[in-house]
């Protein structure tokens, strides 16, 4: 299963929890 974040493949920093919810570490949140 591949999760795409902002059109880019999610790395180990992205956690997939139940309910298909994707959480991204604050470090990846480009301001």
GROMACS .gro file of C-alpha atoms in nm:
model
   31
    1UNK     CA    1   0.000   0.000   0.000
    2UNK     CA    2   0.152   0.329  -0.109
    3UNK     CA    3   0.048   0.654   0.055
    4UNK     CA    4   0.095   0.972  -0.145
    5UNK     CA    5   0.151   1.298   0.041
    6UNK     CA    6   0.148   1.615  -0.168
    7UNK     CA    7   0.188   1.389  -0.471
    8UNK     CA    8   0.503   1.232  -0.331
    9UNK     CA    9   0.547   0.880  -0.187
   10UNK     CA   10   0.531   0.882   0.192
   11UNK     CA   11   0.848   0.783   0.373
   12UNK     CA   12   0.896   0.629   0.719
   13UNK     CA   13   0.806   0.966   0.868
   14UNK     CA   14   0.445   0.912   0.766
   15UNK     CA   15   0.238   0.694   0.995
   16UNK     CA   16  -0.072   0.513   0.875
   17UNK     CA   17  -0.326   0.442   1.146
   18UNK     CA   18  -0.662   0.267   1.148
   19UNK     CA   19  -0.928   0.436   0.941
   20UNK     CA   20  -0.680   0.510   0.662
   21UNK     CA   21  -0.575   0.824   0.845
   22UNK     CA   22  -0.237   0.962   0.749
   23UNK     CA   23  -0.032   1.164   0.995
   24UNK     CA   24   0.276   1.350   0.883
   25UNK     CA   25   0.558   1.457   1.110
   26UNK     CA   26   0.580   1.838   1.155
   27UNK     CA   27   0.923   1.823   0.991
   28UNK     CA   28   0.762   1.733   0.659
   29UNK     CA   29   0.513   2.020   0.680
   30UNK     CA   30   0.678   2.264   0.444
   31UNK     CA   31   0.570   2.617   0.538
   0.00000   0.00000   0.00000
